[in-house]
Short mmCIF file of N, CA and C in Angstrom, two decimals:
data_model
loop_
_atom_site.label_atom_id
_atom_site.label_comp_id
_atom_site.label_asym_id
_atom_site.label_seq_id
_atom_site.Cartn_x
_atom_site.Cartn_y
_atom_site.Cartn_z
N MET F 10 -3.64 -8.96 -10.01
CA MET F 10 -3.75 -8.11 -8.68
C MET F 10 -2.43 -7.07 -9.11
N LYS F 11 -3.13 -5.85 -8.92
CA LYS F 11 -2.11 -4.44 -9.22
C LYS F 11 -2.23 -3.56 -7.89
N ILE F 12 -0.99 -3.55 -7.13
CA ILE F 12 -0.93 -2.80 -6.24
C ILE F 12 0.46 -1.72 -6.27
N ILE F 13 0.13 -0.37 -6.29
CA ILE F 13 1.21 0.44 -6.24
C ILE F 13 1.39 1.49 -5.25
N TYR F 14 2.49 1.81 -4.89
CA TYR F 14 2.95 2.81 -3.93
C TYR F 14 2.91 4.14 -4.47
N VAL F 15 2.47 5.44 -4.01
CA VAL F 15 2.29 6.49 -4.42
C VAL F 15 3.11 7.54 -3.69
N ASN F 16 4.11 8.15 -4.25
CA ASN F 16 4.89 8.86 -3.27
C ASN F 16 4.60 10.25 -3.19
N LYS F 17 5.04 11.30 -2.35
CA LYS F 17 4.60 12.61 -2.24
C LYS F 17 4.63 13.37 -3.31
N LYS F 18 4.96 12.85 -4.47
CA LYS F 18 5.03 13.72 -5.55
C LYS F 18 3.99 13.19 -6.52
N HIS F 19 3.20 12.12 -6.38
CA HIS F 19 2.16 11.33 -7.02
C HIS F 19 3.02 10.51 -8.06
N GLN F 20 4.28 10.14 -7.63
CA GLN F 20 4.85 9.05 -8.80
C GLN F 20 4.26 7.80 -8.30
N CYS F 21 4.17 6.81 -9.27
CA CYS F 21 3.90 5.37 -8.93
C CYS F 21 5.00 4.30 -8.78
N ARG F 22 4.91 3.50 -8.04
CA ARG F 22 5.85 2.24 -7.96
C ARG F 22 5.28 1.22 -7.58
N LYS F 23 5.22 -0.08 -8.45
CA LYS F 23 4.84 -1.30 -8.10
C LYS F 23 5.26 -1.98 -6.86
N ILE F 24 4.59 -2.54 -5.80
CA ILE F 24 4.63 -3.02 -4.85
C ILE F 24 4.09 -4.65 -4.79
N THR F 25 4.53 -5.50 -3.99
CA THR F 25 4.13 -6.76 -3.78
C THR F 25 3.98 -6.94 -2.54
N LEU F 26 3.02 -8.01 -2.06
CA LEU F 26 2.67 -8.32 -0.64
C LEU F 26 3.39 -9.35 -0.39
N ASP F 27 4.12 -9.56 0.29
CA ASP F 27 4.63 -10.63 0.97
C ASP F 27 4.19 -11.22 2.11
N GLU F 28 2.98 -12.21 1.92
CA GLU F 28 2.40 -12.74 2.81
C GLU F 28 2.88 -13.47 3.99
N ALA F 29 4.32 -14.27 3.87
CA ALA F 29 4.76 -14.58 4.81
C ALA F 29 5.37 -13.70 6.05
N GLU F 30 6.00 -12.67 5.51
CA GLU F 30 6.35 -11.57 6.17
C GLU F 30 5.20 -10.53 6.90
N ASN F 31 4.20 -10.58 6.11
CA ASN F 31 3.03 -9.82 6.08
C ASN F 31 3.73 -8.27 6.23
N ARG F 32 4.12 -7.99 4.82
CA ARG F 32 4.74 -6.83 4.41
C ARG F 32 4.36 -6.35 3.03
N PHE F 33 4.48 -5.20 2.83
CA PHE F 33 4.54 -4.81 1.44
C PHE F 33 5.95 -4.34 1.16
N TRP F 34 6.20 -4.88 -0.45
CA TRP F 34 7.78 -4.47 -0.53
C TRP F 34 7.68 -3.74 -1.49
N VAL F 35 8.19 -2.38 -1.78
CA VAL F 35 8.63 -1.51 -3.08
C VAL F 35 9.31 -2.04 -3.96
N LYS F 36 8.89 -2.06 -5.46
CA LYS F 36 10.32 -2.39 -6.36
C LYS F 36 11.08 -1.57 -6.52
N PRO F 37 12.32 -1.96 -5.99
CA PRO F 37 13.64 -1.15 -5.89
C PRO F 37 13.91 -0.69 -7.22
N THR F 38 14.45 0.53 -7.11
CA THR F 38 14.99 1.49 -8.22
C THR F 38 16.34 0.99 -8.58
N LEU F 39 16.79 1.27 -9.66
CA LEU F 39 18.32 0.71 -10.28
C LEU F 39 19.23 1.24 -9.12
N ARG F 40 19.21 2.37 -8.47
CA ARG F 40 20.14 3.04 -7.38
C ARG F 40 19.82 2.16 -6.38
N GLU F 41 18.72 2.10 -5.89
CA GLU F 41 18.56 1.27 -4.48
C GLU F 41 19.07 -0.32 -4.50
N ARG F 42 18.72 -0.65 -5.69
CA ARG F 42 19.11 -2.25 -6.11
C ARG F 42 20.59 -2.36 -5.95
N LEU F 43 21.35 -1.44 -6.97
CA LEU F 43 22.67 -1.57 -6.99
C LEU F 43 23.52 -0.94 -6.37
N ILE F 44 23.38 0.15 -5.85
CA ILE F 44 24.33 0.97 -5.28
C ILE F 44 24.20 1.05 -3.59
N GLU F 45 22.78 1.35 -3.40
CA GLU F 45 22.34 1.40 -1.99
C GLU F 45 22.24 0.05 -1.36
N LYS F 46 21.97 -0.90 -2.10
CA LYS F 46 21.50 -2.29 -1.76
C LYS F 46 20.73 -2.47 -0.47
N LYS F 47 19.10 -1.76 -0.85
CA LYS F 47 18.14 -1.77 0.09
C LYS F 47 17.15 -1.90 -0.53
N MET F 48 15.90 -2.12 0.26
CA MET F 48 14.65 -2.60 -0.06
C MET F 48 14.05 -1.74 1.03
N ILE F 49 12.72 -1.05 0.24
CA ILE F 49 11.77 -0.60 1.16
C ILE F 49 10.44 -1.00 1.31
N GLY F 50 10.33 -1.34 2.68
CA GLY F 50 8.80 -2.37 2.79
C GLY F 50 8.30 -1.74 4.14
N PHE F 51 6.88 -1.94 3.93
CA PHE F 51 5.93 -1.64 5.02
C PHE F 51 5.17 -2.81 5.86
N ASP F 52 5.52 -2.88 7.13
CA ASP F 52 5.08 -3.96 7.87
C ASP F 52 3.44 -3.78 8.54
N LEU F 53 2.75 -4.56 7.78
CA LEU F 53 1.35 -4.51 8.23
C LEU F 53 0.95 -4.64 9.41
N ASP F 54 1.75 -5.68 10.17
CA ASP F 54 1.59 -5.59 11.96
C ASP F 54 1.57 -4.44 12.46
N GLN F 55 2.39 -3.42 11.63
CA GLN F 55 2.04 -1.78 12.45
C GLN F 55 1.17 -0.98 11.70
N LEU F 56 0.35 -1.65 11.02
CA LEU F 56 -0.69 -0.49 10.35
C LEU F 56 -1.83 -0.04 11.46
N GLU F 57 -2.08 0.95 11.55
CA GLU F 57 -3.25 1.42 12.54
C GLU F 57 -4.62 1.40 12.04
N SER F 58 -4.70 1.92 10.78
CA SER F 58 -5.81 2.41 9.92
C SER F 58 -5.69 2.42 8.37
N ILE F 59 -6.98 2.42 7.65
CA ILE F 59 -6.62 2.93 6.41
C ILE F 59 -7.80 3.60 6.18
N LYS F 60 -7.83 4.78 5.34
CA LYS F 60 -8.72 5.67 4.80
C LYS F 60 -8.59 5.55 3.30
N GLU F 61 -9.91 5.85 2.30
CA GLU F 61 -9.80 5.93 1.42
C GLU F 61 -9.52 7.28 0.71
N MET F 62 -8.91 7.55 -0.35
CA MET F 62 -8.46 9.02 -0.67
C MET F 62 -8.70 8.86 -2.41
N PRO F 63 -9.72 8.98 -2.60
CA PRO F 63 -10.42 9.31 -4.06
C PRO F 63 -9.70 10.59 -4.63
N ASP F 64 -9.55 11.63 -4.22
CA ASP F 64 -8.88 12.94 -4.41
C ASP F 64 -7.67 12.77 -4.98
N ILE F 65 -6.71 11.94 -4.88
CA ILE F 65 -5.60 11.40 -5.47
C ILE F 65 -5.63 10.93 -6.62
N ALA F 66 -6.72 10.01 -7.10
CA ALA F 66 -7.07 9.48 -8.33
C ALA F 66 -6.78 10.45 -9.41
N GLY F 67 -7.26 11.83 -9.36
CA GLY F 67 -6.94 12.56 -10.68
C GLY F 67 -5.53 13.08 -10.66
N LYS F 68 -4.55 12.88 -9.96
CA LYS F 68 -3.15 13.21 -10.01
C LYS F 68 -2.47 12.09 -10.26
N VAL F 69 -3.07 11.20 -10.45
CA VAL F 69 -2.21 9.74 -10.66
C VAL F 69 -2.88 8.82 -11.86
N SER F 70 -1.89 8.78 -12.86
CA SER F 70 -2.38 8.01 -13.92
C SER F 70 -2.10 6.57 -13.88
N SER F 71 -3.07 5.65 -14.21
CA SER F 71 -3.03 4.19 -14.15
C SER F 71 -3.83 3.55 -15.25
N ALA F 72 -3.38 2.38 -15.48
CA ALA F 72 -4.01 1.86 -16.64
C ALA F 72 -5.26 1.16 -16.50
N LEU F 73 -5.43 0.50 -14.88
CA LEU F 73 -6.83 0.27 -14.39
C LEU F 73 -7.39 0.89 -13.29
N PRO F 74 -8.38 0.87 -13.35
CA PRO F 74 -9.33 1.38 -12.16
C PRO F 74 -8.89 0.99 -10.88
N MET F 75 -8.54 1.97 -10.02
CA MET F 75 -8.17 1.66 -8.67
C MET F 75 -9.07 2.34 -7.61
N VAL F 76 -8.67 2.02 -6.50
CA VAL F 76 -9.05 2.48 -5.54
C VAL F 76 -7.69 3.04 -4.61
N TYR F 77 -7.58 4.32 -4.11
CA TYR F 77 -6.65 4.68 -3.48
C TYR F 77 -6.63 4.97 -2.05
N LEU F 78 -5.92 4.33 -1.20
CA LEU F 78 -6.06 4.15 0.11
C LEU F 78 -4.77 5.00 0.66
N LEU F 79 -5.30 5.52 1.94
CA LEU F 79 -4.17 6.01 2.90
C LEU F 79 -4.11 5.14 4.17
N MET F 80 -2.82 4.69 4.25
CA MET F 80 -2.30 3.70 5.23
C MET F 80 -1.75 4.23 6.49
N LEU F 81 -2.11 4.41 7.80
CA LEU F 81 -1.61 4.93 8.79
C LEU F 81 -0.98 3.84 9.53
N PHE F 82 0.43 4.23 9.91
CA PHE F 82 1.34 3.27 10.80
C PHE F 82 1.48 3.74 12.31
N LYS F 83 1.57 2.75 13.29
CA LYS F 83 1.93 3.13 14.19
C LYS F 83 2.89 4.02 14.68
N ASP F 84 4.14 4.01 13.51
CA ASP F 84 5.27 4.90 13.86
C ASP F 84 4.83 6.21 13.15
N LYS F 85 3.36 6.55 12.69
CA LYS F 85 3.03 7.89 12.20
C LYS F 85 3.38 8.05 10.99
N ARG F 86 3.79 7.03 10.36
CA ARG F 86 4.18 7.23 8.78
C ARG F 86 2.76 6.99 8.16
N GLN F 87 2.63 7.72 6.84
CA GLN F 87 1.10 7.85 6.14
C GLN F 87 1.78 7.13 4.86
N VAL F 88 1.45 6.05 4.15
CA VAL F 88 1.67 5.64 3.02
C VAL F 88 0.53 5.41 2.12
N ALA F 89 0.49 5.91 1.01
CA ALA F 89 -0.60 6.00 -0.09
C ALA F 89 -0.38 4.88 -1.07
N VAL F 90 -1.40 4.08 -1.12
CA VAL F 90 -1.49 2.83 -2.22
C VAL F 90 -2.62 3.20 -2.94
N GLY F 91 -2.45 2.39 -4.32
CA GLY F 91 -3.43 2.23 -4.89
C GLY F 91 -3.79 0.69 -5.37
N VAL F 92 -5.06 0.31 -5.33
CA VAL F 92 -5.11 -1.05 -5.25
C VAL F 92 -6.45 -1.41 -6.27
N ASP F 93 -6.20 -2.41 -7.29
CA ASP F 93 -7.44 -2.94 -7.97
C ASP F 93 -8.26 -3.70 -6.87
N GLU F 94 -9.65 -4.17 -7.43
CA GLU F 94 -10.19 -5.03 -6.69
C GLU F 94 -9.35 -6.33 -6.07
N LYS F 95 -8.81 -7.00 -6.64
CA LYS F 95 -7.87 -8.13 -6.04
C LYS F 95 -7.21 -7.85 -4.93
N GLY F 96 -6.27 -6.54 -5.50
CA GLY F 96 -5.43 -5.69 -4.26
C GLY F 96 -6.08 -5.49 -3.06
N LEU F 97 -7.56 -5.08 -3.27
CA LEU F 97 -8.12 -4.59 -2.02
C LEU F 97 -8.26 -5.83 -1.16
N TYR F 98 -8.90 -7.01 -1.81
CA TYR F 98 -8.98 -8.24 -0.89
C TYR F 98 -7.84 -8.54 -0.25
N ALA F 99 -6.90 -8.47 -0.99
CA ALA F 99 -5.43 -8.95 -0.31
C ALA F 99 -5.14 -8.17 0.89
N ILE F 100 -5.30 -6.70 0.72
CA ILE F 100 -5.23 -5.91 1.91
C ILE F 100 -5.89 -6.26 3.02
N THR F 101 -7.30 -6.34 2.81
CA THR F 101 -7.95 -6.90 3.94
C THR F 101 -7.76 -8.11 4.50
N ALA F 102 -7.36 -8.98 3.88
CA ALA F 102 -6.83 -10.12 4.19
C ALA F 102 -5.98 -10.27 4.92
N ALA F 103 -4.71 -9.37 4.61
CA ALA F 103 -3.54 -9.29 5.43
C ALA F 103 -3.87 -8.52 6.68
N LEU F 104 -4.83 -7.56 6.75
CA LEU F 104 -5.09 -7.09 8.06
C LEU F 104 -5.60 -8.47 8.95
N LYS F 105 -6.25 -9.08 8.49
CA LYS F 105 -6.98 -10.38 9.18
C LYS F 105 -5.65 -11.08 9.87
N ILE F 106 -4.88 -11.47 8.97
CA ILE F 106 -3.65 -12.18 9.16
C ILE F 106 -2.99 -11.47 10.41
N ALA F 107 -3.00 -10.21 10.11
CA ALA F 107 -1.95 -9.20 11.39
C ALA F 107 -3.04 -9.32 12.75
N GLY F 108 -4.23 -9.52 12.62
CA GLY F 108 -4.92 -9.47 13.86
C GLY F 108 -5.33 -8.07 13.89
N GLN F 109 -5.50 -7.17 13.24
CA GLN F 109 -5.69 -5.81 13.68
C GLN F 109 -7.05 -5.55 13.63
N ARG F 110 -7.84 -4.62 14.25
CA ARG F 110 -9.21 -4.30 13.97
C ARG F 110 -9.69 -4.09 12.95
N ASN F 111 -10.18 -5.29 12.20
CA ASN F 111 -10.37 -5.24 10.75
C ASN F 111 -11.95 -5.29 10.42
N ASP F 112 -12.73 -5.38 11.46
CA ASP F 112 -14.09 -5.46 11.19
C ASP F 112 -14.61 -4.12 10.60
N ASP F 113 -13.97 -2.94 11.50
CA ASP F 113 -14.70 -1.58 11.02
C ASP F 113 -13.89 -1.09 10.10
N ILE F 114 -12.68 -1.72 9.63
CA ILE F 114 -11.87 -1.29 8.36
C ILE F 114 -12.59 -2.14 7.05
N SER F 115 -12.37 -3.28 7.07
CA SER F 115 -12.71 -3.95 6.05
C SER F 115 -14.55 -3.84 5.39
N ASP F 116 -15.27 -3.67 6.44
CA ASP F 116 -16.58 -3.31 6.11
C ASP F 116 -16.76 -1.87 5.34
N SER F 117 -16.07 -0.98 5.90
CA SER F 117 -15.96 0.45 5.21
C SER F 117 -15.04 0.33 3.97
N LEU F 118 -14.66 -0.48 3.31
CA LEU F 118 -13.96 -0.32 2.06
C LEU F 118 -14.43 -1.51 1.02
N VAL F 119 -15.36 -0.59 0.38
CA VAL F 119 -15.92 -1.50 -0.66
C VAL F 119 -15.62 -0.89 -2.25
N TYR F 120 -15.05 -1.86 -2.91
CA TYR F 120 -14.56 -1.41 -4.08
C TYR F 120 -15.18 -1.03 -5.09
N THR F 121 -14.98 0.19 -5.48
CA THR F 121 -15.83 1.11 -6.52
C THR F 121 -14.67 1.82 -7.56
N ALA F 122 -14.76 1.53 -8.70
CA ALA F 122 -13.93 2.04 -9.82
C ALA F 122 -13.90 3.27 -9.77
N LEU F 123 -12.70 4.03 -9.98
CA LEU F 123 -12.52 5.67 -9.85
C LEU F 123 -12.70 6.12 -11.28
#
C-alpha cells in the first residue's frame, strides 16, 4: 500500500495510516524529528468529505499509478493525498471506522490509474 501527502508545492512525503488512532501520520523530516520533535498527523474522525483531484497528477511524479484525493476536514483544512488501489480501500475503510457519511463517499471513489 502506498499513500503520500502532497504539500502546496506539490512535493510528496510518505504517510502511514494508524488504524488504532484513525489518523494519517506524515513521515517526519530530519528537522521535525530531531530539532522540533514533532509529528504531523490528520485525524480521520474530523474528515468531512473527499474529492478526486486528477489535475494534480501531472504536477507530481510517482512510481505507481495513483488516485489523488482532496480531503476536507472540519477545521477547514484541505489535505491532498495520493493513494494506490490498496490505499484507496484503506481510506474508505477508515471512513467506515470513523462512522462518517461514507455511503456517498466510497461509492463515488472508483480506482482508475491516472
